[in-house]
Coordinates of C-alpha atoms and ligand atoms in Angstrom, one line a residue:
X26 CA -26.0 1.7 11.4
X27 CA -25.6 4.9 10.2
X28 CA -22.2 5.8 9.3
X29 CA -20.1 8.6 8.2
X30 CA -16.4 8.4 6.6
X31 CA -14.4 11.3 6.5
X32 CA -11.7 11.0 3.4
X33 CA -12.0 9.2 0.2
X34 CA -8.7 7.7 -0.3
X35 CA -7.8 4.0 -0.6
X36 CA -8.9 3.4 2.9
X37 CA -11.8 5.9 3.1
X38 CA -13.6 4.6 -0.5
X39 CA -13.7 1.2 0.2
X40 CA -14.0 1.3 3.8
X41 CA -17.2 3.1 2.7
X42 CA -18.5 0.9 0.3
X43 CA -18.0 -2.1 1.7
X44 CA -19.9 -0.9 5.0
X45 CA -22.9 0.1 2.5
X46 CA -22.4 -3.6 0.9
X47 CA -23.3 -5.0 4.3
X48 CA -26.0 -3.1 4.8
X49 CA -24.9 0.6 6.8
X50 CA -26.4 3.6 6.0
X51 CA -22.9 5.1 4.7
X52 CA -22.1 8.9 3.6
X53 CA -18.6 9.6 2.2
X54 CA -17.0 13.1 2.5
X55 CA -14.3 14.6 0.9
X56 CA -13.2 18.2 1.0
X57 CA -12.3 17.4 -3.1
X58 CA -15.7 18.8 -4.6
X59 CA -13.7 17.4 -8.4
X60 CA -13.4 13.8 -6.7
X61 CA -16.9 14.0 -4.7
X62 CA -18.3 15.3 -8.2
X63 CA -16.8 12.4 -10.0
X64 CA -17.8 9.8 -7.7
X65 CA -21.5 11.0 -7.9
X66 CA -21.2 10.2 -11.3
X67 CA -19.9 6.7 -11.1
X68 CA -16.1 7.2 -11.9
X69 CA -13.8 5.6 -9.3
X70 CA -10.5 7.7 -8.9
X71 CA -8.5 4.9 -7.7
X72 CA -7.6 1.1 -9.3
X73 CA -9.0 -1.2 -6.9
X74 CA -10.5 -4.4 -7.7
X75 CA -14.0 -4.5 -7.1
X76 CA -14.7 -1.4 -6.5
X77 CA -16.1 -0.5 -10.1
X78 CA -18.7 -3.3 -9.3
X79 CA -19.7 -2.5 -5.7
X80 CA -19.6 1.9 -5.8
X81 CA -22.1 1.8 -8.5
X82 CA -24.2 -0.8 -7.0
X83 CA -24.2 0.7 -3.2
X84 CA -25.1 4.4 -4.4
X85 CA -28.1 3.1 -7.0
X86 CA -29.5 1.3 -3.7
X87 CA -29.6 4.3 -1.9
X88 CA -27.1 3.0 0.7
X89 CA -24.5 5.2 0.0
X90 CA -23.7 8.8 -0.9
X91 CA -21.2 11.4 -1.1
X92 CA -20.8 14.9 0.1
X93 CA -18.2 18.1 0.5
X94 CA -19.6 18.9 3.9
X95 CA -18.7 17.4 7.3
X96 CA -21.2 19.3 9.4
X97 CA -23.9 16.9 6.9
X98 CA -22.1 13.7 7.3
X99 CA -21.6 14.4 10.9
X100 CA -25.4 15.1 11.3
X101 CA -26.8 12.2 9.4
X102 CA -24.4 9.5 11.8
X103 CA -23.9 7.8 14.5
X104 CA -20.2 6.9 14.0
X105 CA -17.9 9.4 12.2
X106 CA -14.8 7.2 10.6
X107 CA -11.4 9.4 10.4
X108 CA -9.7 8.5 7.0
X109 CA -7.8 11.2 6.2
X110 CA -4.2 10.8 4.7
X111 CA -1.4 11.0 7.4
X112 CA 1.5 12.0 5.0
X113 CA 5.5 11.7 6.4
X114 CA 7.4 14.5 6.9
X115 CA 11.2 14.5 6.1
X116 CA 12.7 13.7 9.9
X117 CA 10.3 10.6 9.8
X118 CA 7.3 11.7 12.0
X119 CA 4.0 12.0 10.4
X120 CA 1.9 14.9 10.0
X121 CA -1.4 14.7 11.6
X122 CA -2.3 18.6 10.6
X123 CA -5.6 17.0 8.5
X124 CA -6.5 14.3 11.3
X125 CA -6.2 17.6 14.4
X126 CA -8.3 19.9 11.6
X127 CA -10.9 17.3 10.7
X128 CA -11.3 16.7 14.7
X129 CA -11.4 20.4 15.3
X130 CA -14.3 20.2 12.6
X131 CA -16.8 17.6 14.0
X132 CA -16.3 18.7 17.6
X133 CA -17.3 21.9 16.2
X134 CA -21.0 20.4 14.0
X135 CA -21.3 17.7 16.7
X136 CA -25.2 18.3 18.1
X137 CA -25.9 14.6 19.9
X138 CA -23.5 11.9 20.9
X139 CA -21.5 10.5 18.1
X140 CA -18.6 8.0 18.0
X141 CA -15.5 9.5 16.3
X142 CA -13.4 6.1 14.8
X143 CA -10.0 6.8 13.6
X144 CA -9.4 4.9 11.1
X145 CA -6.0 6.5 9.8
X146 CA -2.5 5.2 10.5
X147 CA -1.3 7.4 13.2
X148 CA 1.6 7.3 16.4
X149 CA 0.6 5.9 19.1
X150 CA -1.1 8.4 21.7
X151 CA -3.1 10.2 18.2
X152 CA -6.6 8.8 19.8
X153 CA -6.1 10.8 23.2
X154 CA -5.0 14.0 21.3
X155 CA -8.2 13.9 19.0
X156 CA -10.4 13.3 22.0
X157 CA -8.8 16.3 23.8
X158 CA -8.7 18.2 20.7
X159 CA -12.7 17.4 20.3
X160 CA -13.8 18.3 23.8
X161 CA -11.6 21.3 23.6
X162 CA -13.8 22.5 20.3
X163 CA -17.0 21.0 21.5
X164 CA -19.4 23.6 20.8
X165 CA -22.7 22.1 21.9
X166 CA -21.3 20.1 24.6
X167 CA -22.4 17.4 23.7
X168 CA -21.0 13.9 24.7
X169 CA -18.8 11.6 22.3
X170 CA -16.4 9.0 21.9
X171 CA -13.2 8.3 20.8
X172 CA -12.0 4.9 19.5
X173 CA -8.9 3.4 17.2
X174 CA -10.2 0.9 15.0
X175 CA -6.7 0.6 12.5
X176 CA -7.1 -0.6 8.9
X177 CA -4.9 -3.7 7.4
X178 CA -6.2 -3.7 4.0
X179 CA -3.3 -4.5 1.4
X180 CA -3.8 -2.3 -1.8
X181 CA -5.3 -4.6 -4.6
X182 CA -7.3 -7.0 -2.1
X183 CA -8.5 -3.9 -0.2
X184 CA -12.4 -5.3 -0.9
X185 CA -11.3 -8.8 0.0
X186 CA -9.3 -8.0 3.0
X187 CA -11.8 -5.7 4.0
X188 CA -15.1 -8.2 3.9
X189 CA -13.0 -11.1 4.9
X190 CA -11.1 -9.4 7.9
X191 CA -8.1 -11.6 9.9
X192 CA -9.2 -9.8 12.9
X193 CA -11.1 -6.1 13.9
X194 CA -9.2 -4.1 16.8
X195 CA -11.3 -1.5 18.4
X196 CA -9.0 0.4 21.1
X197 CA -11.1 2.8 23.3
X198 CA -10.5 5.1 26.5
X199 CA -14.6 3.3 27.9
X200 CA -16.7 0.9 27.3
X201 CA -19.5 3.3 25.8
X202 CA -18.8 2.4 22.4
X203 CA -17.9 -1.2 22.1
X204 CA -22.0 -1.7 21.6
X205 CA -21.9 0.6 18.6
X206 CA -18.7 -0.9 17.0
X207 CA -19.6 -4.4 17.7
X208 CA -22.8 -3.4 15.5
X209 CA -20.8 -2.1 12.5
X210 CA -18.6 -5.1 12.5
X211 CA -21.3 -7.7 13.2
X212 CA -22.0 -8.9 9.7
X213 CA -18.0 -9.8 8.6
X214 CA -17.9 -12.5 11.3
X215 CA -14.4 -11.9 12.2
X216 CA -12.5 -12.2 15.7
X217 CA -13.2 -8.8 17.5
X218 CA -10.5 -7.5 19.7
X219 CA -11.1 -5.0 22.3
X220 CA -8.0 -2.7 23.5
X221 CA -7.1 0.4 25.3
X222 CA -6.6 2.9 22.7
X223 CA -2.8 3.3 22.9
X224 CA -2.3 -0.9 22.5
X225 CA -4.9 -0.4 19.1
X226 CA -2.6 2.5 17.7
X227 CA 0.5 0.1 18.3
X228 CA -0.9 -3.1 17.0
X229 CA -0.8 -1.3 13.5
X230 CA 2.6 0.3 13.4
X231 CA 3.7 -3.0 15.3
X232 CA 2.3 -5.6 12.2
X233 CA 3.3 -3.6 9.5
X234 CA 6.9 -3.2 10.7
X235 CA 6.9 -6.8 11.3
X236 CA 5.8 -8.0 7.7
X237 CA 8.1 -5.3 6.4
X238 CA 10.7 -7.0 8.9
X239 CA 10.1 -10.2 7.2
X240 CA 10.3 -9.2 3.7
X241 CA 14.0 -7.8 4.7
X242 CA 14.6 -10.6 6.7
X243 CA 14.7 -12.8 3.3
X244 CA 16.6 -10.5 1.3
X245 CA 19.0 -10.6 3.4
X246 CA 19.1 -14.3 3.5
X247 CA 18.5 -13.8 -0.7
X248 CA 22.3 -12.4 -0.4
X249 CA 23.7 -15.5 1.1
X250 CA 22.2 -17.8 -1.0
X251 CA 23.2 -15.8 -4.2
X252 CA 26.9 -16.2 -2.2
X253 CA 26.5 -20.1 -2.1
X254 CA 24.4 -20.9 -4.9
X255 CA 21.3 -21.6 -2.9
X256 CA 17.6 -21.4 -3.8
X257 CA 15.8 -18.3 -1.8
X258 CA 12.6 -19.3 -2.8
X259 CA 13.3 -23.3 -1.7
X260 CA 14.5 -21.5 1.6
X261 CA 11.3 -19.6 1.6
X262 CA 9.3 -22.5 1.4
X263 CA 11.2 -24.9 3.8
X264 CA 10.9 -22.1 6.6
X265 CA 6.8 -21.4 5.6
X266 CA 5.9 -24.4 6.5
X267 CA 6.8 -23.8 10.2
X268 CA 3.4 -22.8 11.6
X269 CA 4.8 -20.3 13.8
X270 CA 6.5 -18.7 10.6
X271 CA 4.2 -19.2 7.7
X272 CA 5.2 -18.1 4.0
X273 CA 3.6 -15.0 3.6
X274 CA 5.8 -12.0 2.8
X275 CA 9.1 -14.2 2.4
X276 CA 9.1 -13.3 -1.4
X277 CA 12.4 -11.4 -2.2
X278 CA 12.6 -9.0 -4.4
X279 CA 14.0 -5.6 -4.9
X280 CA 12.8 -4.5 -1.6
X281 CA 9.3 -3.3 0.0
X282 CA 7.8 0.3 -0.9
X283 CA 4.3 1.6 -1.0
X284 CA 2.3 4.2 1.2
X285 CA 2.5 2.6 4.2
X286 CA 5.6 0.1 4.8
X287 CA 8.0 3.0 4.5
X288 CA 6.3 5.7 6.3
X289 CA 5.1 3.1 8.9
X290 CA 8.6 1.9 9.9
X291 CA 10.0 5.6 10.2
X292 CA 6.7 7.1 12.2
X293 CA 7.4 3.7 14.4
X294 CA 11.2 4.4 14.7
X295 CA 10.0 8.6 15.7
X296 CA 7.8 7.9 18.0
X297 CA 10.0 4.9 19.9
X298 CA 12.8 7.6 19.8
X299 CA 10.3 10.7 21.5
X300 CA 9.3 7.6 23.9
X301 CA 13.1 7.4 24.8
X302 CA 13.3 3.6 23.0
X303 CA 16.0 3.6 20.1
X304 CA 14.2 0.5 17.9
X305 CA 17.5 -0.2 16.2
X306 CA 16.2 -3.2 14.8
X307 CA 14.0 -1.2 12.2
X308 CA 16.6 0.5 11.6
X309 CA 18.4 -2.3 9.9
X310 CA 15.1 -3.4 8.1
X311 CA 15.0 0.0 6.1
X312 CA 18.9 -0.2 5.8
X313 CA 18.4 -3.9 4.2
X314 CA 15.4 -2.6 2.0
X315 CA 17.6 0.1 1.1
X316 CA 20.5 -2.0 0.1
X317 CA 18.2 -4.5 -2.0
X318 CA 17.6 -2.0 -4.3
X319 CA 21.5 -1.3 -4.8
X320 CA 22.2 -4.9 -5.1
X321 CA 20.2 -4.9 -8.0
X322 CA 21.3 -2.0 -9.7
X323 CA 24.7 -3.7 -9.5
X324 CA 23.6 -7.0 -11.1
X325 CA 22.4 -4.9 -13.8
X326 CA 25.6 -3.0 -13.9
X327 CA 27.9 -5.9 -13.7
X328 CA 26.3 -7.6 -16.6
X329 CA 25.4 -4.7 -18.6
X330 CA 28.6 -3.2 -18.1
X331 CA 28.3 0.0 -19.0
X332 CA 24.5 1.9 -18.8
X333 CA 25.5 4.8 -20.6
X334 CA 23.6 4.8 -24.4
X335 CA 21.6 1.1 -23.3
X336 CA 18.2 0.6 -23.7
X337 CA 16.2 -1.3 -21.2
X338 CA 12.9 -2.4 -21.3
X339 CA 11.0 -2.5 -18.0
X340 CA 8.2 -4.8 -16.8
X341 CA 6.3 -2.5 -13.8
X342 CA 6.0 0.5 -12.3
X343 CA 3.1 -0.2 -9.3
X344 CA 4.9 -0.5 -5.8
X345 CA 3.3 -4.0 -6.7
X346 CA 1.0 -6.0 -8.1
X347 CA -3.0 -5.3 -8.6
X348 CA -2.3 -1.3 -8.2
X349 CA -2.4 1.6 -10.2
X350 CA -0.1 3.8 -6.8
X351 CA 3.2 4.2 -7.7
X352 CA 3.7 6.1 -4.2
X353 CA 7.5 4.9 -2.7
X354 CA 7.4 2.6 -5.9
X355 CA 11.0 0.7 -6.0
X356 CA 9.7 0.2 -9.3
X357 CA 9.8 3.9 -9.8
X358 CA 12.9 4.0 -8.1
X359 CA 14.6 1.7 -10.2
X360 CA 13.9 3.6 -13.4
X361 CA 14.7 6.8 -12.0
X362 CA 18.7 5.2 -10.8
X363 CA 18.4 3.3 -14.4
X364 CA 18.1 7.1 -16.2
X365 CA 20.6 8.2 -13.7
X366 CA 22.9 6.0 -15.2
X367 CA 22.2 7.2 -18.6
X368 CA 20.3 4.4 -19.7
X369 CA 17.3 4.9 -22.1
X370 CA 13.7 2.8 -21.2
X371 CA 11.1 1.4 -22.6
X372 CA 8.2 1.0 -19.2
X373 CA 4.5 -0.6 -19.0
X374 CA 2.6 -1.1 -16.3
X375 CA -1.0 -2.8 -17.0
X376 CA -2.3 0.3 -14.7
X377 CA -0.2 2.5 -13.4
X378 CA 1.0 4.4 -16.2
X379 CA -1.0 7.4 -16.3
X380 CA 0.1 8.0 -12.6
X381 CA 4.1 7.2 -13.3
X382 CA 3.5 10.0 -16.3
X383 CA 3.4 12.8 -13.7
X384 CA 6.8 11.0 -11.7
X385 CA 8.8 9.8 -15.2
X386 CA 7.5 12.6 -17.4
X387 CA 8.2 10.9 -21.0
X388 CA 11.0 12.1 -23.0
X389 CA 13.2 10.9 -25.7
X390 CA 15.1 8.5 -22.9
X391 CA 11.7 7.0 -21.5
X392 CA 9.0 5.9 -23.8
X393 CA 5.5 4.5 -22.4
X394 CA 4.6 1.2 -24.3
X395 CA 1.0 0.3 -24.4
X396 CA 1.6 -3.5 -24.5
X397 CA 3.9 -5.8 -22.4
X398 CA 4.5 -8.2 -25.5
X399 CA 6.3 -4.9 -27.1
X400 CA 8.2 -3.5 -24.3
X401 CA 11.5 -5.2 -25.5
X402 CA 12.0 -4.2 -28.9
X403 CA 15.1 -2.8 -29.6
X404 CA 16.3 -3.2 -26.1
X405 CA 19.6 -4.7 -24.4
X406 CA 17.6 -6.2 -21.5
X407 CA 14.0 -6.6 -19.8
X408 CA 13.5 -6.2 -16.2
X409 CA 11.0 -6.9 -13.9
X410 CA 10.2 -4.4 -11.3
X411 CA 7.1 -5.1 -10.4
X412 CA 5.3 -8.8 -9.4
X413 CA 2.4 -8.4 -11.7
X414 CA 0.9 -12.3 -12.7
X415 CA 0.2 -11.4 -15.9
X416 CA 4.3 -10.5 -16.8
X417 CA 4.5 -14.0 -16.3
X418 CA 2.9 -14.8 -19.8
X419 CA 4.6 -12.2 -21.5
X420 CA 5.8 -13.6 -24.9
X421 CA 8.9 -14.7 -24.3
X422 CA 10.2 -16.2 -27.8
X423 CA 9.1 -12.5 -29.3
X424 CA 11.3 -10.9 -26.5
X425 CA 13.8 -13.2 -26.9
X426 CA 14.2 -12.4 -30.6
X427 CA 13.7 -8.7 -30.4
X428 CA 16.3 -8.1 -27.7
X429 CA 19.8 -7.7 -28.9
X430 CA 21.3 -10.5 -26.5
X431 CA 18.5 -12.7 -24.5
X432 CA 18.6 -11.1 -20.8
X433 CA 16.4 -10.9 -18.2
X434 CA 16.7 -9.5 -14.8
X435 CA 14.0 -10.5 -12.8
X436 CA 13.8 -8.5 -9.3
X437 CA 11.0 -10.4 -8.0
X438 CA 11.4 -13.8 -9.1
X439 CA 8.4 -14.2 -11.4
X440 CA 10.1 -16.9 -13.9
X441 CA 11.4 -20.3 -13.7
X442 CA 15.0 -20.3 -14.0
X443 CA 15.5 -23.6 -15.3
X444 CA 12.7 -22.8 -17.8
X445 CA 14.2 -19.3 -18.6
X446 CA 18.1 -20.8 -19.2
X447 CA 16.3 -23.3 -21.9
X448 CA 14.7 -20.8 -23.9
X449 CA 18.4 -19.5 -24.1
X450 CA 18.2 -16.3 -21.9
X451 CA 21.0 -14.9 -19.7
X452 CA 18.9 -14.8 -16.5
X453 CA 19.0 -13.1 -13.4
X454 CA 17.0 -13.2 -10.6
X455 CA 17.3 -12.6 -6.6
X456 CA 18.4 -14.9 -4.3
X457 CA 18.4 -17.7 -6.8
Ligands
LIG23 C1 0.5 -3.1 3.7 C2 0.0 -4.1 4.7 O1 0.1 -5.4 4.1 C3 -1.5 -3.9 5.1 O2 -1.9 -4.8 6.1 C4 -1.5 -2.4 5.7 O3 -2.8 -2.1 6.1 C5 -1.0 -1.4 4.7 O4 0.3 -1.8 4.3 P1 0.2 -2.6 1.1 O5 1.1 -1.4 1.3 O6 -1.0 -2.4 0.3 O7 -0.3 -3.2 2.5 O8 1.1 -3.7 0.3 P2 1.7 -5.1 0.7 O9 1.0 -6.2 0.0 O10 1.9 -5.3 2.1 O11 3.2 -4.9 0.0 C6 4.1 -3.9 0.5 C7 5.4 -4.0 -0.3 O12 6.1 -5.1 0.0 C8 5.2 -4.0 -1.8 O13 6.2 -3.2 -2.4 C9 5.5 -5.5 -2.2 O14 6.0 -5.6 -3.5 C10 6.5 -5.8 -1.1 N1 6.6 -7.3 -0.8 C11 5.5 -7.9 -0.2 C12 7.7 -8.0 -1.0 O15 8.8 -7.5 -1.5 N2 7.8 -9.3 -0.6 C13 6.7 -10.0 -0.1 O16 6.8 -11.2 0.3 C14 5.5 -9.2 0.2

């Protein structure tokens, strides 16, 4: 097929390669002529792994390409993708201004019948505004298509998730396209769902707020078991094994964060409110995530006892592990309430540094260390903020002999306890 993708972002870029992988005819736009220059020349803007192997490999075979213009993308496809970021706006809605101005901009190169796909997280009822929006600015007439097809790709295993797929939800206003997007998807072998286009748009918002529902759900139960002395991850794993539960995204922590949990759940919350539904229930889930991060703080506090003047080395700075985004990063957010506090830190991240620089500018309170093993020299504590495997081998006996007392706060439950209170540290962890 011949395919088009409109936005090189996280969803966009490998979305786009991973379509020229299988064998599409793909060309990537951006309106970024810097990023569309750079990713001519090899350089991949974003950490994702896999993506270093399969860009380069994809645009030497001629399958795919990249462009500043739409009207050429358009031209040169049968099926436009939408991928274009749908920031939040402070009352909790999105903003769709770049989906509405990218429609308004095929409708207006459109010359034979294309599919237009939107691929970007959006409220419920976006697909029948862009396919009013694209007849309205139709200039040749010509007939097209609008279908949903949502993303679920988790930052990190974006490649993965997106050539091994649990499912692929196409939501459409006719059958005229379900041909065409059958094609694209034919060569990842994964179940094929078929929707109106509202139920597509809701499936999204709907299984996002529900993962970010469960990862609340067990730091809340993280707070009773740190009342009676009980095990959150042995509860975790007792409950997993239910089928009908499973023990994926039961790991408690210091809460969920990212570019799309957050912004998710409030769009979901908006547009339940506009639909005259008050989804109270979400409500609490971003209340629990928001008190996670405050429980924390606390256990530092209470142990530490004053921050004022200590130094803290921290272990993270990704929203989580196998990025380089520190967008909505608790990890971020932990620092930045740390400083409040007048604490000094010490932070690594094994990628995200160079993007934390421009949210935690260094100064003589925050100091970027190059190398995890260093991190807690001179410090009062360590923490882990983010669930990185590699923190896991950090060199504890050097850590434990550079810190002034042996303590570790761990928000996301990336040590044995048992294992840490032998080596002699004071360790604290959620829920355990
Ligand atoms: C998420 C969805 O998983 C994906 O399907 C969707 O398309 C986009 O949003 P992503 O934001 O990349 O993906 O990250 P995810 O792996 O879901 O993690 C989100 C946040 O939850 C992270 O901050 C992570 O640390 C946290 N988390 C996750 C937990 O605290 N506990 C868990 O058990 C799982």
């Amino acid at each position: 097929m011949r395919l088009c993708i409109i936005g090189t972002g996280y969803v966009g870029l490998v979305t786009g390669t991973c379509f020229a992988e299988v064998g599409h005819q793909v060309v990537c736009v951006d309106n970024d002529i810097e990023k569309v220059r750079r990713l001519r020349a090899g350089e991949i803007p974003i950490y994702e792994p896999g993506l270093d192997v399969l860009v380069p490999r994809n645009v030497a075979s001629g399958r795919l390409r990249f462009t500043d213009s739409v009207a050429e993308g358009v031209e040169e496809s049968d099926v436009v993708f939408i991928a274009v970021p749908t920031p939040p706006q402070p009352d909790g809605s999105v903003d769709l201004s770049f989906i509405e101005s990218v429609a308004r901009e095929i409708a207006g190169c459109m010359t034979s019948y294309k599919i237009i796909v939107d691929k970007s997280t959006v409220p419920v009822k976006t697909g029948e505004k862009v396919s009013e929006t694209i007849k309205r600015y139709n200039k040749s007439k010509v007939d097209f298509d609008v279908v949903s097809n949502p993303e679920f790709l988790r930052e990190g295993f974006a490649v993965e998730d997106l050539m091994k797929p649990d499912r692929v939800v196409v939501g459409v206003l006719s059958q005229r396209p379900v041909t065409a997007m059958r094609e694209v998807y034919a060569p990842f072998d994964a179940p094929f769902i078929v929707t109106d286009i509202n139920s597509a748009e809701l499936i999204k918002h709907a299984a996002n707020s529900f993962l970010a529902l469960k990862i609340s759900y067990i730091n809340a139960v993280a707070a009773v078991c740190e009342a009676t002395g009980a095990n959150v991850v042995e509860v975790a794993n007792g409950m997993g094994l239910d089928k009908r539960i499973g023990r994926a995204f039961l790991n408690a922590g210091i809460g969920f964060g990212g570019s799309c949990f957050p912004k998710d759940l409030s769009a979901f919350i908006k547009i339940a409110e506009q639909l005259g539904v008050d989804f109270r229930l979400l409500k609490e889930v971003q209340a629990i995530n928001a008190g996670q991060m405050d429980r924390f703080v606390k256990k530092i506090a209470e142990t530490l006892w004053v921050l004022k003047d200590k130094r803290l080395g921290v272990l993270g700075l990704a929203f989580k592990q196998n990025t380089d985004d520190v967008r909505m990063s608790p990890a971020i957010e932990l620092c930045q309430r740390l400083l409040r506090e007048g604490a000094s830190l010490r932070v690594h991240d094994p990628k995200a540094m160079d993007k934390a620089r421009a949210i935690l500018p260094p100064s003589e309170r925050l100091e970027y260390v190059e190398h995890q093993d260093d991190v807690a020299e001179g410090c009062d504590a360590l923490v882990v903020a983010t669930e990185w495997p590699e923190f896991t081998r950090l060199n504890l006996e050097k850590a434990r002999r550079a810190l002034t007392h042996p303590i570790l706060f761990d928000g996301r439950n990336l040590f044995d306890k048992a294992e840490m209170e032998r080596l002699g540290f004071l360790y604290k962890s959620v829920g355990r």
